[in-house]
Amino acid sequence: MVRRRVDLVYAVALRRVGADGHLAEEVAQGVFTDLARKAKSLADHPSLGAWLFRSTRFAAANAMRAELRRKNRETEAHMMHESMN
């Protein structure tokens, strides 16, 4: 099942994270981890493809927010370091 859907999930993630391949891979891996964790409750889901698409969009948005926070912290740390010198 993963082999059939991995291209869809990766492509959606890649578009959402601004063509950052490494981040898109992390997003895709997280989506499939969530799928494995929720497999029992998703067994009767009417459209697994739609669930994967929506989950990928949410995971990519979360990853982008986390990346932005990380960059902001790095910038702040750099500015503090520069002001001490």
Short mmCIF file of C-alpha atoms in Angstrom, two decimals:
data_model
loop_
_atom_site.label_atom_id
_atom_site.label_comp_id
_atom_site.label_asym_id
_atom_site.label_seq_id
_atom_site.Cartn_x
_atom_site.Cartn_y
_atom_site.Cartn_z
CA MET A 1 0.00 0.00 0.00
CA VAL A 2 2.82 2.40 0.84
CA ARG A 3 4.47 1.79 -2.54
CA ARG A 4 1.25 2.72 -4.33
CA ARG A 5 0.75 5.96 -2.39
CA VAL A 6 4.25 7.19 -1.58
CA ASP A 7 4.56 9.19 -4.81
CA LEU A 8 1.31 11.06 -4.12
CA VAL A 9 2.27 11.85 -0.53
CA TYR A 10 5.81 12.92 -1.45
CA ALA A 11 4.60 15.12 -4.34
CA VAL A 12 2.06 16.90 -2.14
CA ALA A 13 4.64 17.38 0.60
CA LEU A 14 7.23 18.67 -1.87
CA ARG A 15 4.83 21.28 -3.27
CA ARG A 16 3.83 22.38 0.22
CA VAL A 17 7.35 22.75 1.64
CA GLY A 18 8.73 24.80 -1.23
CA ALA A 19 10.67 22.05 -3.02
CA ASP A 20 12.80 21.14 0.03
CA GLY A 21 13.35 17.46 -0.70
CA HIS A 22 14.64 16.53 2.74
CA LEU A 23 11.75 18.21 4.51
CA ALA A 24 9.28 16.60 2.09
CA GLU A 25 10.75 13.17 2.92
CA GLU A 26 10.33 13.86 6.64
CA VAL A 27 6.74 14.93 6.08
CA ALA A 28 5.98 11.82 4.01
CA GLN A 29 7.55 9.57 6.60
CA GLY A 30 5.50 11.21 9.32
CA VAL A 31 2.28 10.78 7.36
CA PHE A 32 2.91 7.07 6.87
CA THR A 33 3.84 6.73 10.55
CA ASP A 34 0.50 8.34 11.44
CA LEU A 35 -1.24 6.00 9.00
CA ALA A 36 0.33 2.97 10.69
CA ARG A 37 -0.62 4.30 14.12
CA LYS A 38 -4.23 4.94 13.06
CA ALA A 39 -4.63 1.91 10.79
CA LYS A 40 -7.40 0.33 12.83
CA SER A 41 -9.54 3.44 12.91
CA LEU A 42 -8.92 4.10 9.20
CA ALA A 43 -9.85 0.60 8.05
CA ASP A 44 -13.37 1.75 7.17
CA HIS A 45 -12.38 5.19 5.86
CA PRO A 46 -14.22 5.83 2.58
CA SER A 47 -11.17 7.29 0.82
CA LEU A 48 -7.69 6.55 2.05
CA GLY A 49 -6.21 8.70 -0.73
CA ALA A 50 -8.15 11.72 0.48
CA TRP A 51 -7.02 11.05 4.07
CA LEU A 52 -3.40 10.83 2.93
CA PHE A 53 -3.71 14.04 0.90
CA ARG A 54 -5.27 15.99 3.77
CA SER A 55 -2.86 14.57 6.34
CA THR A 56 0.10 15.45 4.13
CA ARG A 57 -1.10 19.03 3.78
CA PHE A 58 -1.46 19.38 7.56
CA ALA A 59 1.90 17.72 8.25
CA ALA A 60 3.63 19.95 5.69
CA ALA A 61 2.09 23.08 7.20
CA ASN A 62 3.25 22.00 10.66
CA ALA A 63 6.74 21.28 9.31
CA MET A 64 6.92 24.72 7.68
CA ARG A 65 5.88 26.42 10.92
CA ALA A 66 8.51 24.45 12.84
CA GLU A 67 11.15 25.34 10.24
CA LEU A 68 10.24 29.03 10.48
CA ARG A 69 10.47 28.94 14.29
CA ARG A 70 13.87 27.21 14.05
CA LYS A 71 15.19 29.82 11.62
CA ASN A 72 13.91 32.63 13.82
CA ARG A 73 15.65 31.15 16.87
CA GLU A 74 18.89 30.77 14.90
CA THR A 75 18.69 34.37 13.71
CA GLU A 76 18.03 35.59 17.23
CA ALA A 77 20.95 33.56 18.61
CA HIS A 78 23.22 34.91 15.87
CA MET A 79 22.17 38.49 16.64
CA MET A 80 22.82 37.96 20.35
CA HIS A 81 26.21 36.49 19.59
CA GLU A 82 27.10 39.42 17.31
CA SER A 83 26.03 41.98 19.92
CA MET A 84 28.33 40.38 22.51
CA ASN A 85 31.37 40.75 20.26
#
